[in-house]
mmCIF file of C-alpha atoms in Angstrom:
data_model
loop_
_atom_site.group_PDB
_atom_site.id
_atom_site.type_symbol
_atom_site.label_atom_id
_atom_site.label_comp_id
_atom_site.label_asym_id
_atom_site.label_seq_id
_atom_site.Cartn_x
_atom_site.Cartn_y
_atom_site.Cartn_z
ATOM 1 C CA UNK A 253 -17.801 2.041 18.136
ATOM 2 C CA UNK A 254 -18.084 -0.512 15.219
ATOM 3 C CA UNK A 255 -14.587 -2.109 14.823
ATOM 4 C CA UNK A 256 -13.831 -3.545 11.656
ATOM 5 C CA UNK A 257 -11.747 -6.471 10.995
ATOM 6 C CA UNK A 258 -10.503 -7.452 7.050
ATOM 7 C CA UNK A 259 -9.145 -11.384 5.975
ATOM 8 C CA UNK A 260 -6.996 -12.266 4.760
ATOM 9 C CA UNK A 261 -4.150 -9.644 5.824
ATOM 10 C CA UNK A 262 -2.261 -10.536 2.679
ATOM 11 C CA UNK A 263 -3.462 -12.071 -0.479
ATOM 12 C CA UNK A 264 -1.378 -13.259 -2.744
ATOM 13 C CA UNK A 265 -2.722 -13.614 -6.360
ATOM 14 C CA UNK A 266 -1.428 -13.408 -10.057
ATOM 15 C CA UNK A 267 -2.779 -11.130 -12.635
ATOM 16 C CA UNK A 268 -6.210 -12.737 -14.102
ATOM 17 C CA UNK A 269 -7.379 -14.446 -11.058
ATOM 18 C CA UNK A 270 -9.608 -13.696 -8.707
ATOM 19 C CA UNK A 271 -9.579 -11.953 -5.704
ATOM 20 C CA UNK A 272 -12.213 -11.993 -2.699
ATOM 21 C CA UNK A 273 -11.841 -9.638 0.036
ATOM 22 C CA UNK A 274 -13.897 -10.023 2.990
ATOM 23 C CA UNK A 275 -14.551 -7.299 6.011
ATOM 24 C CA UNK A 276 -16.483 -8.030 9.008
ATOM 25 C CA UNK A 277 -18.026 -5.406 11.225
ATOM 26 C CA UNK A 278 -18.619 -5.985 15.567
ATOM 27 C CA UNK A 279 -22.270 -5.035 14.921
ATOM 28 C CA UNK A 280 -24.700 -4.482 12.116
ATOM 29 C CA UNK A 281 -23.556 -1.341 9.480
ATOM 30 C CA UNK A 282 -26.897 0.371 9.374
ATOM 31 C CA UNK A 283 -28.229 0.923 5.295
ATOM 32 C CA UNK A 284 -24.919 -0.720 4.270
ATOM 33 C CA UNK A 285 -23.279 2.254 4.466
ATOM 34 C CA UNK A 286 -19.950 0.573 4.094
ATOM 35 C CA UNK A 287 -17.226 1.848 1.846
ATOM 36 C CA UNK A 288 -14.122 -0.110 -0.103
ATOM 37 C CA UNK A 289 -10.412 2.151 -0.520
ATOM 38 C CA UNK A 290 -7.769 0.679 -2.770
ATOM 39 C CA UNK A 291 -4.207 2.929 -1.900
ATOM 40 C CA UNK A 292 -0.977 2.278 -3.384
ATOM 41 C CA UNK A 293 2.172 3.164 -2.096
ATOM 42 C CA UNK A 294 2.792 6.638 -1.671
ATOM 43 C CA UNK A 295 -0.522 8.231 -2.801
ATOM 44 C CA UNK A 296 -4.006 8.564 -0.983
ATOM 45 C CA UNK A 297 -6.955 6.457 -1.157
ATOM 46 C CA UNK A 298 -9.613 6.132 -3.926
ATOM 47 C CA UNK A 299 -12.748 5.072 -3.377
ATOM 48 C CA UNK A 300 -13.742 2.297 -5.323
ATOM 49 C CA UNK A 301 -17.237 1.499 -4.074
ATOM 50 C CA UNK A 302 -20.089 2.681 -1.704
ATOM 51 C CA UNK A 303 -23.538 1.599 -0.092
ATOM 52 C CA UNK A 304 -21.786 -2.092 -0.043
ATOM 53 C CA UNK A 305 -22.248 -2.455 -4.011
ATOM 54 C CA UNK A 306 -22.009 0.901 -5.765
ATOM 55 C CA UNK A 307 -19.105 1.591 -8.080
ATOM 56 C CA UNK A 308 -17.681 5.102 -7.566
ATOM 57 C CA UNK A 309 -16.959 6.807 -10.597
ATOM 58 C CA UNK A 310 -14.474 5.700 -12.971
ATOM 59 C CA UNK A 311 -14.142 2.885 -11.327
ATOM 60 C CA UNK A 312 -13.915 -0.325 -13.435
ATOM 61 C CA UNK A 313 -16.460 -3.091 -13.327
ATOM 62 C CA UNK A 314 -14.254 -5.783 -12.369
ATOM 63 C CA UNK A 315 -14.694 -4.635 -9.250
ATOM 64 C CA UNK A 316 -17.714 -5.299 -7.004
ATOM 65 C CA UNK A 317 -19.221 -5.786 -3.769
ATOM 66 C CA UNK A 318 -21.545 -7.429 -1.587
ATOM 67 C CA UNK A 319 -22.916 -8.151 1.878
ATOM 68 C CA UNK A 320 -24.958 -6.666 4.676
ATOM 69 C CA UNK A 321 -25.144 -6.224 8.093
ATOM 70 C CA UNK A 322 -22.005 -7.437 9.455
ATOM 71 C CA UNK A 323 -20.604 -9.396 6.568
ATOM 72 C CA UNK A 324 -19.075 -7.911 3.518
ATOM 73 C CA UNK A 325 -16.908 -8.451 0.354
ATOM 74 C CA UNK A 326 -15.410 -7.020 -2.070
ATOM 75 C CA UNK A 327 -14.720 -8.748 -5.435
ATOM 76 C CA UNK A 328 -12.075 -7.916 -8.348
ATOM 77 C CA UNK A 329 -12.933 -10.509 -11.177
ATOM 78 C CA UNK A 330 -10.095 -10.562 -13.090
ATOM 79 C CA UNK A 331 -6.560 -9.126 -11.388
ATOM 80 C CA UNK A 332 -5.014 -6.086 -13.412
ATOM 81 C CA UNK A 333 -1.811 -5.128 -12.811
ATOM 82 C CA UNK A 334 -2.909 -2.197 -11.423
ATOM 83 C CA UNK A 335 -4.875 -3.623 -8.873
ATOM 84 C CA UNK A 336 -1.966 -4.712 -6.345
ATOM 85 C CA UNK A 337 -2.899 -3.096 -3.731
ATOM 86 C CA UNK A 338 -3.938 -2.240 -0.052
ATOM 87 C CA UNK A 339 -7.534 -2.086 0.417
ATOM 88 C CA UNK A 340 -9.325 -1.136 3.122
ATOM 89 C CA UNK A 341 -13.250 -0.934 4.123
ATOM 90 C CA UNK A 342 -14.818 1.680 6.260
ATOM 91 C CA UNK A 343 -18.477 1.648 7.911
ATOM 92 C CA UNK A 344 -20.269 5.365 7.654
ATOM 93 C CA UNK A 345 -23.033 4.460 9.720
ATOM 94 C CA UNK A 346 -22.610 5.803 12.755
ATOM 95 C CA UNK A 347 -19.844 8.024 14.056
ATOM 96 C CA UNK A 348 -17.049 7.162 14.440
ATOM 97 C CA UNK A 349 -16.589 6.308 10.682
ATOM 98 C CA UNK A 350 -13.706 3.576 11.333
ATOM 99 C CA UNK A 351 -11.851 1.852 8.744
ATOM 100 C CA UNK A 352 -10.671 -2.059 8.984
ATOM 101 C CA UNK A 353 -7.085 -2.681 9.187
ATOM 102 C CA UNK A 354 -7.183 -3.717 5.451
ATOM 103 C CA UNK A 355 -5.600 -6.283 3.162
ATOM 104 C CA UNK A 356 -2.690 -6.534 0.827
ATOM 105 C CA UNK A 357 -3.152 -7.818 -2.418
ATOM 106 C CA UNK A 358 0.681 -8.686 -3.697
ATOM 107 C CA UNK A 359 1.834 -10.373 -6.577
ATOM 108 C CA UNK A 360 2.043 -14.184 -6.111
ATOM 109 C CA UNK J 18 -10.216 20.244 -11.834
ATOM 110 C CA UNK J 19 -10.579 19.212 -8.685
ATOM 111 C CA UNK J 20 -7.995 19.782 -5.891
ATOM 112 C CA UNK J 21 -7.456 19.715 -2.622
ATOM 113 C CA UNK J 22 -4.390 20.937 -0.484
ATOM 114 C CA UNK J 23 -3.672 20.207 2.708
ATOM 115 C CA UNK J 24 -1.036 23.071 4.455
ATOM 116 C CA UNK J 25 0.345 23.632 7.692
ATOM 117 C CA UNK J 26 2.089 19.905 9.070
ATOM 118 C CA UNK J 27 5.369 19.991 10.889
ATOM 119 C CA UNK J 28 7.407 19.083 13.887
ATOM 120 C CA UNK J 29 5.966 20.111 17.042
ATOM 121 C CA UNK J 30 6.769 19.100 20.477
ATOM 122 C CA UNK J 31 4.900 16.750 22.567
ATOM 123 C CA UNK J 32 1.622 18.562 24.502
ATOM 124 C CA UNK J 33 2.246 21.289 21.273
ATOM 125 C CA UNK J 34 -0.251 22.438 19.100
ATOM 126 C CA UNK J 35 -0.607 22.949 14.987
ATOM 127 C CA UNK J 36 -3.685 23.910 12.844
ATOM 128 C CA UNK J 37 -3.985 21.904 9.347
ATOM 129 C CA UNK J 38 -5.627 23.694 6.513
ATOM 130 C CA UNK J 39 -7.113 22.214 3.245
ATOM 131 C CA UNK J 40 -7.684 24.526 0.374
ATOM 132 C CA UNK J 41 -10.747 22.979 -2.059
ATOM 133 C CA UNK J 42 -11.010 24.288 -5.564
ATOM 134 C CA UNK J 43 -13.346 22.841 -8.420
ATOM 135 C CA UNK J 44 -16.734 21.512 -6.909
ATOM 136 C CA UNK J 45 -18.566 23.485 -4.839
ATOM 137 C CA UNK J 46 -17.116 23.308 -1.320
ATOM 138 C CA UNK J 47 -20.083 24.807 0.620
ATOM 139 C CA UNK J 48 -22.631 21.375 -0.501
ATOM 140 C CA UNK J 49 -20.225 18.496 0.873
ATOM 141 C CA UNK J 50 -19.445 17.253 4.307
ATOM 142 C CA UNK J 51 -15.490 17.047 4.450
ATOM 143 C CA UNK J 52 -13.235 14.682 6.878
ATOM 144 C CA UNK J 53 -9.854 14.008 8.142
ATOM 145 C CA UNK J 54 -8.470 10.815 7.844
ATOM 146 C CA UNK J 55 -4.711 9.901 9.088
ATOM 147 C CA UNK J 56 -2.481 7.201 8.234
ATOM 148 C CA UNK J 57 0.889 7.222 10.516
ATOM 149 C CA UNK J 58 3.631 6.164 8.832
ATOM 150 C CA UNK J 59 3.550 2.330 7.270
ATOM 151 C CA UNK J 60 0.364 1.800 9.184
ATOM 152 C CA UNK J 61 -3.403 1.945 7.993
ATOM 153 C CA UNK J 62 -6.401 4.637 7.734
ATOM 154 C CA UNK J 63 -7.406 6.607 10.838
ATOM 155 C CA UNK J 64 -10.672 8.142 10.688
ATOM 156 C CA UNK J 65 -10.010 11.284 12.547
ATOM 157 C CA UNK J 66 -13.568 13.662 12.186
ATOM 158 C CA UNK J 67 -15.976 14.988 9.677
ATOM 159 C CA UNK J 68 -18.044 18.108 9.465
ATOM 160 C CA UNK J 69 -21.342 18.263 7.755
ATOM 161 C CA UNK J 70 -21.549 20.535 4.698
ATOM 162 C CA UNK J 71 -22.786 23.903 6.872
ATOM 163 C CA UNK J 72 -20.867 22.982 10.138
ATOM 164 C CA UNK J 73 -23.829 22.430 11.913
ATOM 165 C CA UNK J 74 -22.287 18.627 13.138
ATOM 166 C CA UNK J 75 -19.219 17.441 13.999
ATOM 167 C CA UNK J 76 -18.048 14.492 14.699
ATOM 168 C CA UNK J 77 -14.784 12.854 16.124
ATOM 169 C CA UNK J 78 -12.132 9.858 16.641
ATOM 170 C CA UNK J 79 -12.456 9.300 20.009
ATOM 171 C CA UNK J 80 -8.599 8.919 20.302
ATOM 172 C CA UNK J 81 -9.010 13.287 19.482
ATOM 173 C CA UNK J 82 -11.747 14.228 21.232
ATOM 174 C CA UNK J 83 -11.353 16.979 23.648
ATOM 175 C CA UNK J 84 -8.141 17.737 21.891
ATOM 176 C CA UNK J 85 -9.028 18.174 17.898
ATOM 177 C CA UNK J 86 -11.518 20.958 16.342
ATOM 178 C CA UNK J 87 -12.596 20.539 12.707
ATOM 179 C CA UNK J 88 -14.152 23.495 11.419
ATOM 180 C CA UNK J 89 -14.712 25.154 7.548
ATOM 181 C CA UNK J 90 -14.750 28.561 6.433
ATOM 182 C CA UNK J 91 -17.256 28.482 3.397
ATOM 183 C CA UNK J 92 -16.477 31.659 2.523
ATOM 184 C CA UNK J 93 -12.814 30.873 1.523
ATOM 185 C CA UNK J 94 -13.707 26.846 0.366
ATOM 186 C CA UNK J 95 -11.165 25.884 3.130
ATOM 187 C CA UNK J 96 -11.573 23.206 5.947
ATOM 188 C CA UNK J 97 -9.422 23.202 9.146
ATOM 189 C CA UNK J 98 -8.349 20.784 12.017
ATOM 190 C CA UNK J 99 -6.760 22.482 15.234
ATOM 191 C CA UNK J 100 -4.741 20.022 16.978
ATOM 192 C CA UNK J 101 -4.029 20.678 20.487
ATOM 193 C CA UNK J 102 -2.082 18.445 23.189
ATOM 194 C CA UNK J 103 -0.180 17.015 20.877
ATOM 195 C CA UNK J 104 0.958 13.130 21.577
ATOM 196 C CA UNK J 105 3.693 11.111 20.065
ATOM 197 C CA UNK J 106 0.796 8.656 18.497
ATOM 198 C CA UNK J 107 -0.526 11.338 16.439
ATOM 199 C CA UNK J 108 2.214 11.436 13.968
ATOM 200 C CA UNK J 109 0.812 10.770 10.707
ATOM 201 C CA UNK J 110 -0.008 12.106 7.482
ATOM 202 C CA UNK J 111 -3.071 13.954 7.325
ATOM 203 C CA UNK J 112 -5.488 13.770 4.652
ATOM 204 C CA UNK J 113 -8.761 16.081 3.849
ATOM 205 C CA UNK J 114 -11.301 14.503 1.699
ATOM 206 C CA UNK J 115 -14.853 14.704 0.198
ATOM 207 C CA UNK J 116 -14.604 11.089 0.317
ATOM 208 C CA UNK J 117 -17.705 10.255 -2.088
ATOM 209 C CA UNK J 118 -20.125 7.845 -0.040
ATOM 210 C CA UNK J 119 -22.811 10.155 -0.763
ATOM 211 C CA UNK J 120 -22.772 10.671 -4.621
ATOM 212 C CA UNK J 121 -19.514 8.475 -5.550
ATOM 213 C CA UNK J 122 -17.282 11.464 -6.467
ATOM 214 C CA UNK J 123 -14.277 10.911 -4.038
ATOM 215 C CA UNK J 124 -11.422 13.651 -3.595
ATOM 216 C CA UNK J 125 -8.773 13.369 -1.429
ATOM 217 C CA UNK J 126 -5.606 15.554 -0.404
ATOM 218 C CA UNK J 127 -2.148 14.961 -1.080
ATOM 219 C CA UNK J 128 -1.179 14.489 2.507
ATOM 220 C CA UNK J 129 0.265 16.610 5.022
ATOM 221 C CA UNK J 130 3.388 15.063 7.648
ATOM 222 C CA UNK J 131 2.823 15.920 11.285
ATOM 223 C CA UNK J 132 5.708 15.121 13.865
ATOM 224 C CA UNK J 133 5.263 15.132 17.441
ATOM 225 C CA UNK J 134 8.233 14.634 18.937
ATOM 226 C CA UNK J 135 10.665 15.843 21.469
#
């Protein structure tokens, strides 16, 4: 099983800055088949990018990602208001498709 | 307009069982593998299983193996998750999603509550 870990925990930020997300996986995530989730309270997860650096739909540019093999990050250039959040990564390489424990982003 | 609705979570006893349903309407069910993710209350995601788009894999959690069955009728654009042997630990909400890593279209369920307890 690939376990994923996420730093920091808890990041907090204000609005404008920039926030770097990092996720680390126990062994290589084969074709970067590694996810990012953003979830607010109370509602389910949205997928914000897959394959390490592609943007789902709608999803706005500010965001990005990086990385490969065991080493990833996701990137939000400019903090919205709407981006305090939990977000969490998850590999999809190999079964079973486990998520990291994610990270808070909070208002500083 | 996509949506997906999950049906079927409740209280059950420990060593109980409880079958989840998730009704898909507005893509077309029958091309997409579909999985079960959990999240027990104020903790984080749990992957719990995925079936490919005909059923001809599954896959599983290994906290559920031996205990879960994920399944799909086609037919009816519905996927399932029997839960048998219920344990305290699998309290959670449980979501059904296309989750999008394939074409980036991600759909998820509002959530159904399952309660094991005595």
């Amino acid at each position: 099983e690939i376990v994923l870990t996420q730093s920091p925990g808890t990041l907090s930020l204000s609005p404008g800055e920039r926030a770097t997300l990092s996720c680390g996986a126990s062994q290589s995530v084969s074709s970067s088949y590694l996810a990012w989730y953003q979830q607010k309270p109370g509602q389910a997860p949205r997928l914000l990018l897959y394959g390490a650096s592609s943007r789902a739909t709608g999803i706005p540019d500010r965001f990005s990602g990086s990385g490969s093999g065991t080493d990833f990050t996701l990137t939000i250039s400019r903090l919205e208001p709407e981006d305090f959040a939990v977000y969490y990564c998850q590999q999809y390489g190999s079964s079973p498709f486990t998520f990291g424990p994610g990270t808070k982003v909070d208002i500083k | 307009q996509v949506q997906l609705v999950e049906s079927g979570g409740g209280v059950v006893q420990p060593g109980g069982s409880l079958r989840l349903s998730c009704a898909v309407s507005g893509i077309t069910f029958s091309s997409y593998g579909m999985h079960w993710v959990r999240q027990a209350p104020g903790k984080g995601l749990d992957w719990v299983a995925f079936i490919r788009y005909d059923g001809s894999n599954k896959y599983y959690a290994d906290s559920v193996k031996g205990r879960f069955t994920i399944s799909r009728d086609n037919s009816k654009n519905t996927l399932y998750l029997q839960m048998n042997s219920l344990r305290a630990e699998d309290t959670a909400v449980y979501y059904c999603a296309k989750v999008g890593v394939t074409d980036g279209w991600g759909y998820w369920g509002q959530g159904t509550l399952v309660t094991v307890s005595s």
